Short mmCIF file of C-alpha atoms in Angstrom, two decimals:
data_model
loop_
_atom_site.label_atom_id
_atom_site.label_comp_id
_atom_site.label_asym_id
_atom_site.label_seq_id
_atom_site.Cartn_x
_atom_site.Cartn_y
_atom_site.Cartn_z
CA MET A 12 4.94 26.45 18.73
CA ASP A 13 6.60 25.99 22.15
CA TRP A 14 8.96 23.03 21.83
CA THR A 15 9.81 23.20 25.52
CA ASP A 16 6.54 21.28 26.05
CA TYR A 17 7.97 18.28 24.21
CA ASP A 18 11.00 16.00 24.46
CA ALA A 19 10.80 14.28 21.06
CA ALA A 20 9.65 14.64 17.45
CA LEU A 21 8.61 11.49 15.63
CA PHE A 22 8.67 11.99 11.87
CA ASP A 23 7.08 10.06 9.07
CA LEU A 24 9.49 10.02 6.13
CA ASP A 25 7.87 10.02 2.70
CA GLY A 26 6.05 13.31 2.16
CA VAL A 27 7.20 14.78 5.51
CA LEU A 28 10.98 14.87 5.30
CA THR A 29 11.49 13.93 1.64
CA PRO A 30 9.34 14.24 -1.54
CA THR A 31 9.56 10.47 -2.05
CA ALA A 32 5.80 10.25 -1.52
CA GLU A 33 5.57 11.48 -5.10
CA VAL A 34 7.85 8.68 -6.23
CA HIS A 35 5.72 6.18 -4.34
CA MET A 36 2.60 7.64 -5.93
CA ARG A 37 4.03 7.21 -9.40
CA ALA A 38 5.18 3.70 -8.68
CA TRP A 39 1.78 2.66 -7.33
CA ASP A 40 0.06 4.25 -10.35
CA VAL A 41 2.22 2.39 -12.85
CA MET A 42 1.87 -0.93 -11.09
CA PHE A 43 -1.87 -0.87 -10.32
CA ASN A 44 -2.93 0.43 -13.73
CA ALA A 45 -0.85 -2.12 -15.56
CA TYR A 46 -2.42 -4.88 -13.34
CA LEU A 47 -5.99 -3.57 -13.83
CA GLU A 48 -5.55 -3.26 -17.57
CA GLY A 49 -4.52 -6.89 -17.72
CA ARG A 50 -7.75 -8.08 -16.06
CA ASP A 51 -10.84 -9.04 -18.06
CA ASP A 52 -13.46 -7.53 -15.74
CA HIS A 53 -13.25 -3.95 -17.08
CA GLN A 54 -11.94 -2.30 -13.93
CA ARG A 55 -11.82 1.49 -13.94
CA PRO A 56 -8.29 2.96 -13.75
CA TYR A 57 -6.45 3.49 -10.45
CA THR A 58 -6.39 7.20 -9.55
CA GLU A 59 -4.57 9.59 -7.26
CA GLN A 60 -7.61 9.58 -5.00
CA ASP A 61 -7.26 5.83 -4.61
CA TYR A 62 -3.75 6.44 -3.31
CA PHE A 63 -4.95 8.80 -0.59
CA ASP A 64 -7.98 6.65 0.31
CA PHE A 65 -6.44 3.20 0.39
CA VAL A 66 -2.64 3.19 0.15
CA ASP A 67 -1.03 6.32 1.61
CA GLY A 68 0.98 5.68 4.78
CA LYS A 69 0.22 1.99 5.11
CA PRO A 70 2.73 -0.86 4.93
CA ARG A 71 3.15 -1.93 1.32
CA TYR A 72 1.21 -5.21 1.39
CA ASP A 73 -1.58 -3.64 3.49
CA GLY A 74 -1.88 -0.96 0.82
CA VAL A 75 -2.26 -3.59 -1.88
CA ARG A 76 -4.91 -5.43 0.14
CA SER A 77 -6.82 -2.27 0.89
CA PHE A 78 -6.97 -1.10 -2.73
CA LEU A 79 -7.91 -4.53 -4.06
CA ALA A 80 -10.65 -4.84 -1.48
CA SER A 81 -12.07 -1.48 -2.64
CA ARG A 82 -12.49 -3.02 -6.11
CA GLY A 83 -13.83 -6.37 -4.89
CA ILE A 84 -10.64 -8.14 -5.96
CA THR A 85 -9.30 -11.03 -3.88
CA LEU A 86 -5.83 -12.44 -4.41
CA PRO A 87 -3.80 -14.96 -2.37
CA ASP A 88 -1.40 -13.23 0.00
CA GLY A 89 1.66 -15.14 -1.12
CA THR A 90 4.90 -14.43 0.76
CA PRO A 91 7.34 -11.46 0.82
CA GLU A 92 9.72 -13.62 -1.23
CA ASP A 93 7.25 -13.79 -4.15
CA ALA A 94 8.61 -12.80 -7.55
CA SER A 95 7.20 -9.50 -8.80
CA ASP A 96 5.43 -11.16 -11.72
CA LEU A 97 3.22 -13.30 -9.48
CA GLU A 98 -0.45 -12.33 -9.05
CA THR A 99 -0.40 -12.30 -5.28
CA VAL A 100 -0.67 -9.49 -2.80
CA CYS A 101 3.05 -9.75 -2.11
CA GLY A 102 3.88 -10.15 -5.81
CA LEU A 103 2.09 -6.88 -6.64
CA GLY A 104 3.69 -5.14 -3.66
CA ASN A 105 7.13 -6.29 -4.80
CA ARG A 106 6.37 -5.14 -8.34
CA LYS A 107 5.65 -1.69 -7.01
CA ASN A 108 8.83 -1.73 -4.93
CA ASP A 109 10.91 -2.57 -8.02
CA ALA A 110 9.58 0.56 -9.73
CA PHE A 111 10.25 2.75 -6.66
CA SER A 112 13.79 1.43 -6.24
CA ALA A 113 14.56 2.13 -9.89
CA VAL A 114 13.45 5.76 -9.59
CA LEU A 115 15.36 6.27 -6.32
CA ARG A 116 18.50 4.79 -7.90
CA ASP A 117 18.28 6.81 -11.10
CA GLU A 118 17.04 10.14 -9.75
CA GLY A 119 18.06 10.29 -6.09
CA VAL A 120 16.09 12.43 -3.64
CA THR A 121 16.51 15.85 -2.04
CA PRO A 122 14.87 16.53 1.34
CA TYR A 123 12.40 19.37 1.74
CA PRO A 124 14.47 22.48 2.76
CA ALA A 125 11.84 23.52 5.34
CA SER A 126 12.00 20.09 6.91
CA VAL A 127 15.78 20.29 7.17
CA ALA A 128 15.39 23.73 8.79
CA LEU A 129 13.16 22.22 11.46
CA LEU A 130 15.60 19.37 12.04
CA ASP A 131 18.38 21.89 12.47
CA ASP A 132 16.30 23.84 14.99
CA LEU A 133 15.41 20.71 16.98
CA ARG A 134 19.03 19.56 17.05
CA ALA A 135 20.04 22.96 18.46
CA ARG A 136 17.33 22.59 21.13
CA GLY A 137 18.39 19.05 22.05
CA THR A 138 15.02 17.58 21.09
CA ALA A 139 15.24 13.83 20.39
CA VAL A 140 14.13 12.76 16.89
CA ALA A 141 13.09 9.50 15.25
CA VAL A 142 11.75 8.38 11.89
CA VAL A 143 8.66 6.13 11.88
CA SER A 144 7.93 4.90 8.38
CA SER A 145 5.85 2.07 6.98
CA SER A 146 8.33 1.72 4.12
CA ARG A 147 11.01 -0.90 4.14
CA ASN A 148 12.98 1.49 1.95
CA ALA A 149 13.39 4.09 4.72
CA PRO A 150 17.15 3.52 5.38
CA ALA A 151 17.92 3.78 1.62
CA VAL A 152 15.82 6.97 1.32
CA LEU A 153 17.48 8.55 4.36
CA ALA A 154 20.93 7.70 2.97
CA ALA A 155 20.07 9.06 -0.48
CA ALA A 156 18.72 12.30 1.07
CA GLY A 157 21.79 12.74 3.29
CA LEU A 158 19.76 12.40 6.49
CA ALA A 159 20.92 9.03 7.77
CA ASP A 160 23.04 10.55 10.55
CA ARG A 161 20.26 12.78 11.83
CA PHE A 162 18.17 10.18 13.64
CA GLU A 163 18.78 8.25 16.81
CA VAL A 164 16.00 5.81 16.04
CA VAL A 165 14.52 4.58 12.76
CA VAL A 166 11.43 2.35 12.92
CA ASP A 167 10.71 1.18 9.37
CA GLY A 168 8.75 -1.62 7.82
CA GLN A 169 11.47 -4.14 8.44
CA VAL A 170 11.87 -3.18 12.12
CA ALA A 171 8.12 -3.33 12.58
CA ALA A 172 7.94 -6.81 11.00
CA ALA A 173 10.80 -8.10 13.13
CA ALA A 174 9.18 -6.73 16.31
CA GLY A 175 5.72 -7.97 15.37
CA LEU A 176 4.26 -4.48 15.33
CA PRO A 177 1.09 -3.74 13.34
CA GLY A 178 1.43 -0.89 10.84
CA LYS A 179 -0.37 2.47 10.72
CA PRO A 180 -3.11 3.40 11.46
CA ALA A 181 -2.34 1.34 14.57
CA PRO A 182 -0.19 3.43 16.95
CA ASP A 183 2.33 0.66 17.76
CA THR A 184 5.24 1.81 15.59
CA TYR A 185 5.12 5.34 17.01
CA LEU A 186 4.81 4.06 20.56
CA TYR A 187 7.78 1.75 19.94
CA ALA A 188 9.85 4.72 18.67
CA ALA A 189 9.08 6.79 21.74
CA GLN A 190 10.01 3.87 23.91
CA GLN A 191 13.33 3.47 22.07
CA LEU A 192 14.08 7.19 22.61
CA GLY A 193 13.19 6.86 26.28
CA VAL A 194 10.47 9.51 26.14
CA THR A 195 6.76 9.47 27.00
CA LYS A 196 4.05 9.66 24.39
CA GLU A 197 2.58 12.66 26.20
CA ARG A 198 5.81 14.66 25.48
CA SER A 199 6.18 13.47 21.96
CA VAL A 200 5.05 15.08 18.68
CA VAL A 201 3.96 13.01 15.68
CA LEU A 202 4.45 14.61 12.27
CA GLU A 203 2.53 12.95 9.44
CA ASP A 204 1.21 13.69 5.93
CA ALA A 205 -0.96 10.56 5.56
CA LEU A 206 -4.43 10.10 6.95
CA SER A 207 -3.47 6.68 8.31
CA GLY A 208 -0.47 8.35 10.00
CA VAL A 209 -2.42 11.02 11.82
CA GLN A 210 -4.91 8.32 12.84
CA SER A 211 -1.96 6.43 14.28
CA GLY A 212 -0.83 9.45 16.31
CA ARG A 213 -4.29 10.08 17.59
CA ALA A 214 -4.83 6.44 18.50
CA GLY A 215 -1.59 6.51 20.49
CA ASP A 216 -2.73 9.62 22.40
CA PHE A 217 0.48 11.52 21.71
CA GLY A 218 1.08 14.99 23.03
CA LEU A 219 0.64 16.64 19.68
CA VAL A 220 -0.22 15.34 16.21
CA VAL A 221 0.88 17.57 13.32
CA GLY A 222 -0.60 16.97 9.87
CA VAL A 223 1.53 18.05 6.91
CA ASP A 224 -0.74 18.73 3.95
CA ARG A 225 0.94 17.36 0.86
CA GLY A 226 -2.29 16.57 -0.90
CA ALA A 227 -4.47 14.68 1.58
CA GLY A 228 -6.29 17.94 2.46
CA GLU A 229 -6.28 20.02 5.61
CA GLN A 230 -9.80 19.05 6.71
CA ALA A 231 -9.24 15.38 6.08
CA LEU A 232 -6.12 15.47 8.28
CA LEU A 233 -7.93 17.40 11.01
CA ASP A 234 -10.84 14.95 10.84
CA GLY A 235 -8.36 12.07 11.04
CA GLY A 236 -6.92 13.32 14.30
CA ALA A 237 -4.35 16.05 13.60
CA ASP A 238 -4.28 18.84 16.18
CA VAL A 239 -2.80 21.29 13.69
CA VAL A 240 -2.04 21.21 9.97
CA VAL A 241 0.87 22.91 8.23
CA ARG A 242 2.12 23.00 4.66
CA GLU A 243 5.84 23.21 5.51
CA LEU A 244 7.64 22.15 8.66
CA ASP A 245 9.47 25.42 9.16
CA GLU A 246 6.11 26.84 10.28
CA LEU A 247 6.78 24.92 13.50
CA ILE A 248 10.02 26.77 14.29
CA ALA A 249 9.50 29.16 17.20
CA ARG A 250 10.10 32.72 15.93
#
């Protein structure tokens, strides 16, 4: 890859820089299956495929809505301040976040070595970098992974909400990050492991959209809008 064609790299966080996507997956599994088991309409269990189809890469409450809609379940939205034991979209989302925060606190997180290698290479080249994550936990994850000082711009779920930006697969959060870095979308690279994320990069007409296959599948990422798919980010270091 010739990085001289680009001024910036815009990274998703969970599953691209850190293996926290696995923690999110476990937290969603625990929360949704406990909720479904408590219903009296004999819902089939939540599965890993449900995660990739309805939840992966989306803002937390959007993921709840999307999965519930797939099962024909309607709940009141509630508010982000809802207690985690409430049967609202926000209550379920907050219940999932409690589980995620507990794992992050107890186990910590180590970034992917290949992703750190690419960050090192980009820093040496002077390429601007940003994190664009749907998660409101992004600053805590970056701090736990020792990456907090690596990024000039972090656009997370809280920043998006404050700026009134729709979440992925809309392109707005990535476009906002490029704007904050002072670069054009045409000279920016989006790096994403989620289908909704590559759709976001494609919708924004960025210079290059890189899919990172952590389970979504190479063809699904290509079909979603990725220009190229890799398994590890050090494949993008010019040799």
